[in-house]
Tab-separated table of C-alpha atoms and ligand atoms in Angstrom:
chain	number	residue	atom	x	y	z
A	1	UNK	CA	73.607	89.183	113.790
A	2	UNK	CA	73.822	89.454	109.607
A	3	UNK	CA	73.201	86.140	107.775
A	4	UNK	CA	76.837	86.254	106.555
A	5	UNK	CA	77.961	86.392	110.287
A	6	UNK	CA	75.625	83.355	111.461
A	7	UNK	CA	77.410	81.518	108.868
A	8	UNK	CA	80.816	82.217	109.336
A	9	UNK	CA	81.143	82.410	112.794
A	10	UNK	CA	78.351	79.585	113.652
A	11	UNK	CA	78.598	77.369	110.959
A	12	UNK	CA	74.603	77.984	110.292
A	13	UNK	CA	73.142	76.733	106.969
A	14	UNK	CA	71.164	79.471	106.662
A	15	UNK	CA	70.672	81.495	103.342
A	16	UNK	CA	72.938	84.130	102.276
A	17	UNK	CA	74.081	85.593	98.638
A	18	UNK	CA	75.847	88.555	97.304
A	19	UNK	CA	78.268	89.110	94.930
A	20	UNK	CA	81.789	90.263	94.115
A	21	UNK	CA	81.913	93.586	92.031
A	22	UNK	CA	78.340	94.279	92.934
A	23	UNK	CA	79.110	97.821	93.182
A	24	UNK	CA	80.487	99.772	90.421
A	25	UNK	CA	80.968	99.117	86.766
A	26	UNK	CA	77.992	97.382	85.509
A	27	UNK	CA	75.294	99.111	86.841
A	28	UNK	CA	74.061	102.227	85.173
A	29	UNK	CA	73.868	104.331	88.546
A	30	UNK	CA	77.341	103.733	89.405
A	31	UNK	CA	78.529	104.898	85.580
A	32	UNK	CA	76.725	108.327	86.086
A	33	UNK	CA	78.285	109.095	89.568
A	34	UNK	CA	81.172	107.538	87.878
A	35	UNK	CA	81.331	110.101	84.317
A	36	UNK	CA	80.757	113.453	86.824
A	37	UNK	CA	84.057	111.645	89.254
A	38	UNK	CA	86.969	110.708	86.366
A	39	UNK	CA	89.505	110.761	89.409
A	40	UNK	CA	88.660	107.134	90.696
A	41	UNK	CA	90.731	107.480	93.543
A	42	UNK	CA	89.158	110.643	95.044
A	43	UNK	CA	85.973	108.794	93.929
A	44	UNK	CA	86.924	106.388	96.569
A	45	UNK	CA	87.297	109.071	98.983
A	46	UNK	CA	84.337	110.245	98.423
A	47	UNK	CA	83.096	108.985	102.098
A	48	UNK	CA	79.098	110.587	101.036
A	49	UNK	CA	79.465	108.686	97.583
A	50	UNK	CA	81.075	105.896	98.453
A	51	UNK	CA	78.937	105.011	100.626
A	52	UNK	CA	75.737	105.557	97.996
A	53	UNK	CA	77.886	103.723	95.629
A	54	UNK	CA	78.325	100.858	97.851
A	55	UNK	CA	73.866	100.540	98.537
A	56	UNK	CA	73.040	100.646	95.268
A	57	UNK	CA	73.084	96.913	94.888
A	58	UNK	CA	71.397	96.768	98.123
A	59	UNK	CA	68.029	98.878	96.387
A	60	UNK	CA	67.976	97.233	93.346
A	61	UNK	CA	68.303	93.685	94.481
A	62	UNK	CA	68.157	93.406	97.904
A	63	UNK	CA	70.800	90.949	98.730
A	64	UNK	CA	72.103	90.254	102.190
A	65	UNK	CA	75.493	91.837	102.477
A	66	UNK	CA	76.802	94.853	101.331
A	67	UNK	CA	80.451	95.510	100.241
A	68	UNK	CA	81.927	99.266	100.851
A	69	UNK	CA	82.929	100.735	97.185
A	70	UNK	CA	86.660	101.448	97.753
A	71	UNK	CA	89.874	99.112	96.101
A	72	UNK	CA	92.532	97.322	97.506
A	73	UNK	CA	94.903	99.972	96.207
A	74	UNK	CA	94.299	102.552	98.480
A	75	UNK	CA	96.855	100.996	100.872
A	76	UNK	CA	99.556	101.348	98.464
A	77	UNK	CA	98.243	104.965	97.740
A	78	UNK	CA	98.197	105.601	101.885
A	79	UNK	CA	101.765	104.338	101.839
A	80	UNK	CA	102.744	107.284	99.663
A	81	UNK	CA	102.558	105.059	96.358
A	82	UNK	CA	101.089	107.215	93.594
A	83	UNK	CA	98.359	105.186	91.857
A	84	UNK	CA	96.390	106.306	88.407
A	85	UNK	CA	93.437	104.451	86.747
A	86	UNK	CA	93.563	104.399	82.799
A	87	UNK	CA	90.760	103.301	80.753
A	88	UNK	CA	92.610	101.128	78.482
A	89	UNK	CA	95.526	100.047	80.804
A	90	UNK	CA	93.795	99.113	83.988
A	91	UNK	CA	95.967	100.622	87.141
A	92	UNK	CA	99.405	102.571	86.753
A	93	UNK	CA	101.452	102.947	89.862
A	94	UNK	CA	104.534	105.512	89.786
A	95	UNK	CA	107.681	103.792	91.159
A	96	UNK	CA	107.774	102.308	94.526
A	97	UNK	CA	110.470	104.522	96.912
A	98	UNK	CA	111.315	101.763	99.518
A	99	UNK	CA	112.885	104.302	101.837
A	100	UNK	CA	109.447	106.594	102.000
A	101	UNK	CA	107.486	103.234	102.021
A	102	UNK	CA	109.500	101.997	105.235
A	103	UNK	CA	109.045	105.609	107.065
A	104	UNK	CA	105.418	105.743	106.934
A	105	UNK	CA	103.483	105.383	110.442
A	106	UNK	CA	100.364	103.676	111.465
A	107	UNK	CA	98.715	107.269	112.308
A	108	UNK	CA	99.731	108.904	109.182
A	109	UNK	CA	98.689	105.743	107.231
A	110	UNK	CA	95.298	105.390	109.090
A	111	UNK	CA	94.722	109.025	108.573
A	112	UNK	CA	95.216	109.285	104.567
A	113	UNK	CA	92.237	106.194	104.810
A	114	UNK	CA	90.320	108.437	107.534
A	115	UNK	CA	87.377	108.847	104.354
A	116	UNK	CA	87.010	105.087	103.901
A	117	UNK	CA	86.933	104.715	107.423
A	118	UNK	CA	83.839	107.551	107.013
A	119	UNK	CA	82.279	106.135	104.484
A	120	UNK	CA	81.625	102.710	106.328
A	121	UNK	CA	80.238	104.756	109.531
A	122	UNK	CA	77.450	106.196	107.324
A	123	UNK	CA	76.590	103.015	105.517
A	124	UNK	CA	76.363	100.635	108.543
A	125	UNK	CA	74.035	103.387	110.053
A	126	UNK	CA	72.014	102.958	106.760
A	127	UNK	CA	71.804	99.742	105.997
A	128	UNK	CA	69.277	97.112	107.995
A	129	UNK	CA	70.693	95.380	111.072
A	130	UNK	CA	70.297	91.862	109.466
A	131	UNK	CA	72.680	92.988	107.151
A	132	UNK	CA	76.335	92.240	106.507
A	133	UNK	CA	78.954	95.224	105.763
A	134	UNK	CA	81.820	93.786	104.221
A	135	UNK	CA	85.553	94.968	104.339
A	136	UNK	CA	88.575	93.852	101.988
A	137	UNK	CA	92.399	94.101	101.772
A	138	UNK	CA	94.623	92.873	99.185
A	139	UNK	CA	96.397	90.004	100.322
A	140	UNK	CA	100.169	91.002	100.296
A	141	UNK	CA	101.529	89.220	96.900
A	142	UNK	CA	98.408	90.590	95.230
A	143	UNK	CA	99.218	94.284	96.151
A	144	UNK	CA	103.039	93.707	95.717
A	145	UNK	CA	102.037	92.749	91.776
A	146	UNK	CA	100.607	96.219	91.277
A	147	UNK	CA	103.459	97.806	93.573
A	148	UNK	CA	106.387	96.297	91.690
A	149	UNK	CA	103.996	96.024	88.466
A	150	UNK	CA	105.162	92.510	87.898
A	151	UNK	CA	102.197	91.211	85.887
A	152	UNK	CA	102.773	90.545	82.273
A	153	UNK	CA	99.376	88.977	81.481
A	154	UNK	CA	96.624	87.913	83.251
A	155	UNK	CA	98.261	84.776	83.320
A	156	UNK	CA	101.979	85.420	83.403
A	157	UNK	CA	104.416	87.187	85.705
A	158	UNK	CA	107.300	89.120	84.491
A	159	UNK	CA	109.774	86.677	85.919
A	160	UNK	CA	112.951	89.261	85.301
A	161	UNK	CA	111.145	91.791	87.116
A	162	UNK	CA	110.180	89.256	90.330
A	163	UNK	CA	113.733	88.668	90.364
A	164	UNK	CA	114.939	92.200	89.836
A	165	UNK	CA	112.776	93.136	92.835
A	166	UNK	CA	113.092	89.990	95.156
A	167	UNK	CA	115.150	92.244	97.866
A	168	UNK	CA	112.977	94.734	97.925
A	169	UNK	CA	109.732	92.701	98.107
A	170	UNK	CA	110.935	90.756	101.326
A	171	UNK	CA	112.235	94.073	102.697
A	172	UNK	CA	108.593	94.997	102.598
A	173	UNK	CA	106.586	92.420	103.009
A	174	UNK	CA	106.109	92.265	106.867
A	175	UNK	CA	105.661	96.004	107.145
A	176	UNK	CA	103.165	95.645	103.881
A	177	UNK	CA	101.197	92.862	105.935
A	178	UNK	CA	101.201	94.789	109.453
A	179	UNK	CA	99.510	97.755	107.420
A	180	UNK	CA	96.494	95.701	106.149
A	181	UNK	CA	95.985	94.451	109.587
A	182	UNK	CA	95.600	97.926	110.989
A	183	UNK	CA	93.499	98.747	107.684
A	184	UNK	CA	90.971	95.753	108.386
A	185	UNK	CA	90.863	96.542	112.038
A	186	UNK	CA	90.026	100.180	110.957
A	187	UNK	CA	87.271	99.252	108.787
A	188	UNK	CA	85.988	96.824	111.975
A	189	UNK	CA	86.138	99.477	114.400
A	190	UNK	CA	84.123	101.707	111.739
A	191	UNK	CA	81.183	99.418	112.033
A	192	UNK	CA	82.039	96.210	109.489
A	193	UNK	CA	81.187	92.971	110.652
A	194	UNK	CA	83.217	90.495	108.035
A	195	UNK	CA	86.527	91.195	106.101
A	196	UNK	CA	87.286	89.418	102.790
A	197	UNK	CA	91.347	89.128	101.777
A	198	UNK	CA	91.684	89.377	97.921
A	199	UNK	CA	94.604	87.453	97.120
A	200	UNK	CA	93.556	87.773	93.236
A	201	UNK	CA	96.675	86.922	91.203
A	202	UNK	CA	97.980	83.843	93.808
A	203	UNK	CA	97.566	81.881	90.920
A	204	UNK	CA	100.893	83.403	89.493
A	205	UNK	CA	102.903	82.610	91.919
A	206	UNK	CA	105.967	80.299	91.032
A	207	UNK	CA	105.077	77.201	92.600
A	208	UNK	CA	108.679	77.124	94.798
A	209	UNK	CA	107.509	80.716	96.448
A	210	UNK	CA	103.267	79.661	97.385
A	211	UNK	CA	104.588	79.183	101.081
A	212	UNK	CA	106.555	82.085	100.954
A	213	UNK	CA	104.235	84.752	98.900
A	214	UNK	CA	100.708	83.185	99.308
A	215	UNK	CA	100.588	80.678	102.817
A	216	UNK	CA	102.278	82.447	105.264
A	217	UNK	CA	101.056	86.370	104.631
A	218	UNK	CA	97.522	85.000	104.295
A	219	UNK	CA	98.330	82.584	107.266
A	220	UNK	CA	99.309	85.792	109.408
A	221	UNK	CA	96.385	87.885	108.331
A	222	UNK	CA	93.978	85.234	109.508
A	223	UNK	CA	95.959	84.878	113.145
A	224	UNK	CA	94.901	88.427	113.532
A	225	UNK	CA	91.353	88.504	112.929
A	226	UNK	CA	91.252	85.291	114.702
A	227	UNK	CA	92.287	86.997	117.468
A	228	UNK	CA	90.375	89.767	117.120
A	229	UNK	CA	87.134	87.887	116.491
A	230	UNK	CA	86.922	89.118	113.177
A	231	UNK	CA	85.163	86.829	110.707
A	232	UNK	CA	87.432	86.000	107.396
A	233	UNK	CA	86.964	84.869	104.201
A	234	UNK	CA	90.054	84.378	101.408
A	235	UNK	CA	90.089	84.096	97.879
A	236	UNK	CA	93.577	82.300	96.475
A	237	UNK	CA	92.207	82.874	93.063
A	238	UNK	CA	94.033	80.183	90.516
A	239	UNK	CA	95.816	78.123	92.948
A	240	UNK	CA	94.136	75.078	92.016
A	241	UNK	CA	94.935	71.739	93.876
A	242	UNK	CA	96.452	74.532	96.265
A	243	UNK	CA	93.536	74.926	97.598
A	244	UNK	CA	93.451	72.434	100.121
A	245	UNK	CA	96.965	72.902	101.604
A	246	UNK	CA	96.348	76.594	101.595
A	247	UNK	CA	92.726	75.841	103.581
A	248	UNK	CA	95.186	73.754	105.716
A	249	UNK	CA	97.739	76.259	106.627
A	250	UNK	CA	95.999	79.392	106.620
A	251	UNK	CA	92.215	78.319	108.027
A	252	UNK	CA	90.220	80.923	107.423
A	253	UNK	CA	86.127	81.046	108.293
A	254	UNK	CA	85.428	80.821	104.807
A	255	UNK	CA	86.694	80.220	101.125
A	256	UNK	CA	85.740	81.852	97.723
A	257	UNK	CA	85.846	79.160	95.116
A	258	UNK	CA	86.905	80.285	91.927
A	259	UNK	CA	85.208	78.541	88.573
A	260	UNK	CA	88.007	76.294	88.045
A	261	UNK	CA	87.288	74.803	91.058
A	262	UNK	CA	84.786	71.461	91.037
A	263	UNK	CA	82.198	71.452	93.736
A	264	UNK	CA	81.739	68.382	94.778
A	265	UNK	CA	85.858	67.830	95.019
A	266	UNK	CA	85.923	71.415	97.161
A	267	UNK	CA	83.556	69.822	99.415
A	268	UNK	CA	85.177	66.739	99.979
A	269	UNK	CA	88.420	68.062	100.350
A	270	UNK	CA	88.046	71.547	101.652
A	271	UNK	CA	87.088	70.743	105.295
A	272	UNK	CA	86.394	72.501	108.387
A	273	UNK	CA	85.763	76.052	106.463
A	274	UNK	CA	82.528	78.014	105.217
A	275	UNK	CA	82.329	77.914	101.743
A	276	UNK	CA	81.568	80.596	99.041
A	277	UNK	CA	81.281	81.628	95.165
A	278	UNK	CA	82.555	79.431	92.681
A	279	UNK	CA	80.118	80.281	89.567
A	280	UNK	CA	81.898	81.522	86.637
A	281	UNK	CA	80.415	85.555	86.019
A	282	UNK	CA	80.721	84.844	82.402
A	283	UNK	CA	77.684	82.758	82.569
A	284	UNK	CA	75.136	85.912	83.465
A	285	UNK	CA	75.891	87.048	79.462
A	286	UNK	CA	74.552	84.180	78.680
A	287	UNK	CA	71.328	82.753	78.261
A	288	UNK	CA	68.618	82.836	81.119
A	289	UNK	CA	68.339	78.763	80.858
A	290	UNK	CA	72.057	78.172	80.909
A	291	UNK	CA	72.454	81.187	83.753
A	292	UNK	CA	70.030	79.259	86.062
A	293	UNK	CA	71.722	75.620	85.028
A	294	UNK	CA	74.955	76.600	86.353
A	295	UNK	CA	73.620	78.103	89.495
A	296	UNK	CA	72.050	74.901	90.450
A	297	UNK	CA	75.043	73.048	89.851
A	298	UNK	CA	76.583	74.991	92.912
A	299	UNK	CA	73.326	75.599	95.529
A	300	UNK	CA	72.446	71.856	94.785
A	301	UNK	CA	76.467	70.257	95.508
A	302	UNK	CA	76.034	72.518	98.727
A	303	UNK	CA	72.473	72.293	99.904
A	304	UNK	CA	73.155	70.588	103.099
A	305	UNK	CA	76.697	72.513	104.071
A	306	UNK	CA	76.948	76.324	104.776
A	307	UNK	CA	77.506	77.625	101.887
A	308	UNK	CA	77.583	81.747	100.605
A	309	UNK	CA	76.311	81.932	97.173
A	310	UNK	CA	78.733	84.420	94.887
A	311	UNK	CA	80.610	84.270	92.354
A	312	UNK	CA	84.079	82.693	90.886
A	313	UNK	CA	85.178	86.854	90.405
A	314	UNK	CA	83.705	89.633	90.254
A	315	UNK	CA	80.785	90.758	87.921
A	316	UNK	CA	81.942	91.691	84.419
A	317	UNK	CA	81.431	95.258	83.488
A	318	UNK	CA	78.851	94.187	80.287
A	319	UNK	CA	76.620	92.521	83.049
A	320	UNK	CA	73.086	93.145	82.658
A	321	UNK	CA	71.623	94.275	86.005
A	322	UNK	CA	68.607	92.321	85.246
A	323	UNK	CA	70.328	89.228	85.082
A	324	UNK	CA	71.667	89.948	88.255
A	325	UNK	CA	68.064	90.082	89.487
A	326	UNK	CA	66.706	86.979	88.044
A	327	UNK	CA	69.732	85.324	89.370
A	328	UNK	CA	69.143	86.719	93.236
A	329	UNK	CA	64.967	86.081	92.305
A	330	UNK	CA	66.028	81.851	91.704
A	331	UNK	CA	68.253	81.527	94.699
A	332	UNK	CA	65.889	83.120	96.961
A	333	UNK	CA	63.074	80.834	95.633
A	334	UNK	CA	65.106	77.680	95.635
A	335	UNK	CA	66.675	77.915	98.917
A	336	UNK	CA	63.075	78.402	100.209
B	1	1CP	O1	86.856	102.715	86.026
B	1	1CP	C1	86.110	102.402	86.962
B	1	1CP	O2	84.928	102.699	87.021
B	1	1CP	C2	86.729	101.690	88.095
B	1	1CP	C3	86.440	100.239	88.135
B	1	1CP	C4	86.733	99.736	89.535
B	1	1CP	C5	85.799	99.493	90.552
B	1	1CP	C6	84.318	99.678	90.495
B	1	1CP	C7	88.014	99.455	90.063
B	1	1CP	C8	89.295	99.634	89.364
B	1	1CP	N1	87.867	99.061	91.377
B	1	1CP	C9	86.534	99.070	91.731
B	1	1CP	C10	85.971	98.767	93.055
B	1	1CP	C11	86.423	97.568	93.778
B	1	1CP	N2	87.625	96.927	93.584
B	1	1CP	C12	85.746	96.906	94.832
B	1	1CP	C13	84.455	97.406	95.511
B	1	1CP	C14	83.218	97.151	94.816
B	1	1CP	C15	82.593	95.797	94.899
B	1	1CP	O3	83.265	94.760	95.024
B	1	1CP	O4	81.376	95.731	94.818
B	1	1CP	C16	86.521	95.799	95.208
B	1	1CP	C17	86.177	94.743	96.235
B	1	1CP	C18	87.694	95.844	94.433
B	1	1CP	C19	88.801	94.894	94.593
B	1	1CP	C20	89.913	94.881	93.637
B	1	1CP	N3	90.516	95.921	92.988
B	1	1CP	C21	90.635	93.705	93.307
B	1	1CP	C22	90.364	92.339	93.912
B	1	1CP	C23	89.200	91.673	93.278
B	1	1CP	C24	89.356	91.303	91.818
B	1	1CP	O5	88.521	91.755	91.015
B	1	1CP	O6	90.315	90.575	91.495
B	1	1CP	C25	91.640	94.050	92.400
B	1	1CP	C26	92.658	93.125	91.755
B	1	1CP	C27	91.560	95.469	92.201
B	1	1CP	C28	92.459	96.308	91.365
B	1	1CP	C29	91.709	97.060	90.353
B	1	1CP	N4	90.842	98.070	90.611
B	1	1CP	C30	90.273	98.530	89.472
B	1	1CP	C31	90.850	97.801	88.388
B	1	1CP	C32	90.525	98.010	86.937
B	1	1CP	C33	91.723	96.889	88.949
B	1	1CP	C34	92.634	95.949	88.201
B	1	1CP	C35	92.124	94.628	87.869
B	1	1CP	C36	93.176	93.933	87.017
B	1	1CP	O7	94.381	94.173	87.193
B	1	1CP	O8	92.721	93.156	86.177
C-alpha cells in the first residue's frame, strides 16, 4: 500500500509529501513537450504524454505520490462543452447548451475521457508500488464557475450572471455531480489509488448558498467513494471558518489547508480527518532561509498527527525546480 493510502485510510503517521501543480508549468521539461503541443486539451489526451508529463516530478524529486497531468475541465469538454486555453485569459468556454448537456450518456461521456483513462493504465504500471497515483475532479460549483463563466476576479463573482443562470445551474447540478462520480470511479478502475476533489473557487460562494453549492455536492461526492472504498481528500479553498462545518458535513479522509488557514487552530478544530498542505507556494520565490522557516511552521504544528505535506495551491509557474528540491531534501531529513 502507497504512503498516501496508509495515511488516509489507516490514520498512520507515517511520512508522505507531494505537491499540487507538480506537473506542468514550472518545470522546464513540461514547457518543451508543452511549445511542440499548443492545443492543451489534446495535450491532455495525449494518454503516451500525459502520462510522461505526469513522472516527471517523480525523476527529478522523487516524492511519494504522483498526480496524472490532465484538468478538471475535461468533464465539461466530455459533456460536449467546448473549452479553449488562452495565454493571457486563462480558460474560455463557448456557451453552455443545457439541452445537449442533459442528453449526454455515461458511455458516450466515459468514452470522450477513454485517453485519460489510458494514460493512468501506463503510469501506474510505471511508477513503484509504494507509490500513490492520484486522481481529481472539480467539485461541482468549481466547474459550474468556468461553465457559466461567472468569475469576475479571483476574488469576486459576477453576481448578475449567478443570478441570470440560477435555473440552469440547479437544472444541472445533480447530473453535473453523477458525471464526476463515474469520472473518479473511471480513473479508480484504471489503476488510481486516491482521488482529490478541487473545489478551488468555494471561497466565492455567497455565504446564503455554501450548503447549497459547496456542502451538499461535496457531501455527495464523498458518500460515493465512501462506499466505494475510495480514499478522498477535498480542498474548499477560501472558505475560512467554513472549514470546520464543511469537515463536519461532508467528512472526507483528508483536508488540504489553504495558507489562510492557521495550523494549530486546523488542528484543534478540524477533527477526525487526515490533514494536508497549507504552506503558501509564494514562499518557494523566496529566500532559502524564509522557504525552510515556513515549512517548519507546518511539519512541526503536525509532527505527532497524520499529516500530508503540500501546499496551500498549486506551484506557481516562476517556481524554481530547485527550490522544489531543497524543499522535498528538508522534509525528508526532518521527518527522519
Ligand atoms: O498553458 C499551460 O501550460 C497549461 C497550464 C495548466 C496545467 C499544467 C492548466 C491550465 N492545467 C494544468 C494541469 C492541471 N490542472 C493539473 C495536473 C497537474 C498537477 O497538478 O500536477 C491539475 C490537478 C489541475 C487542476 C485545475 N485546473 C484546477 C484546480 C486546482 C487549482 O489550481 O485551483 C483548476 C481551477 C483548473 C483550471 C485551469 N487549468 C488551467 C488553467 C490556467 C486553469 C485556470 C485557473 C484559474 O482560473 O485561475
Amino acid at each position: 500500500m502507497s504512503n498516501l493510502k496508509k495515511i488516509l485510510v489507516n490514520k498512520h503517521s507515517c511520512k508522505s509529501i507531494w505537491f499540487m501543480r507538480q506537473a506542468g508549468r514550472y518545470l522546464p521539461e513540461f514547457r518543451e513537450i508543452r511549445s511542440k503541443n499548443t492545443n492543451f486539451i489534446d495535450l491532455c489526451l495525449n494518454s503516451k504524454l500525459s502520462s510522461e508529463i505526469t513522472l516527471q516530478p517523480i525523476k527529478r524529486f522523487d516524492i511519494d505520490s504522483a498526480i496524472i497531468f490532465s484538468d478538471i475541465l475535461l468533464v465539461p469538454y466530455a459533456l460536449g462543452q467546448n473549452v479553449n486555453f488562452s495565454k493571457n485569459y486563462g480558460p474560455k468556454l463557448d456557451k453552455l447548451n443545457i439541452d445537449k448537456f442533459l442528453d449526454n450518456s455515461e458511455e458516450m461521456f466515459s468514452r470522450k475521457l477513454e485517453p485519460v483513462y489510458k494514460a493512468i493504465e501506463i503510469t501506474r504500471v510505471k511508477l513503484e508500488k509504494k507509490k500513490s497515483l492520484i486522481s481529481f475532479v472539480g467539485a461541482p460549483w468549481t466547474l459550474i464557475i468556468y461553465m457559466f463563466n461567472l468569475k469576475e476576479s479571483s476574488k469576486e463573482i459576477n453576481n448578475e450572471a449567478l443570478n441570470d443562470n440560477i435555473k440552469s445551474i440547479n437544472k444541472i447540478l445533480e447530473k453535473l455531480t453523477n458525471f464526476l462520480c463515474t469520472h473518479i470511479k473511471n480513473q479508480i478502475n484504471a489503476g488510481a489509488d486516491v482521488v482529490q476533489i478541487f473545489d478551488s473557487w468555494a471561497g466565492i460562494i455567497p455565504k446564503k448558498n455554501i450548503d447549497e453549492y459547496c456542502y451538499k455536492p461535496n457531501a455527495k461526492i464523498v458518500d460515493f467513494c465512501k462506499k466505494e472504498k475510495i480514499p478522498c481528500i477535498c480542498f474548499p479553498k477560501g472558505i475560512m471558518e467554513d472549514y470546520e462545518e464543511f469537515n463536519k458535513i461532508v467528512k472526507p479522509d483528508a483536508i488540504n489547508l489553504d495558507p489562510l488557514i492557521n495550523p494549530s487552530w486546523a488542528k484543534k478544530k478540524l477533527t477526525n480527518v487526515v490533514l494536508q498542505g497549507g504552506l503558501d507556494p509564494k514562499i518557494l520565490l523566496q529566500k532559502d532561509d524564509d522557504m525552510i522557516d515556513a515549512a517548519t511552521k507546518y511539519m512541526y504544528a503536525f509532527k505527532d498527527i497524520p499529516y500530508v505535506f503540500n501546499l496551500g495551491h498549486g506551484l506557481l509557474p516562476e517556481t524554481d525546480p530547485d527550490k522544489v528540491k531543497k524543499l522535498v531534501n528538508f522534509y525528508r531529513n526532518f521527518n527522519g
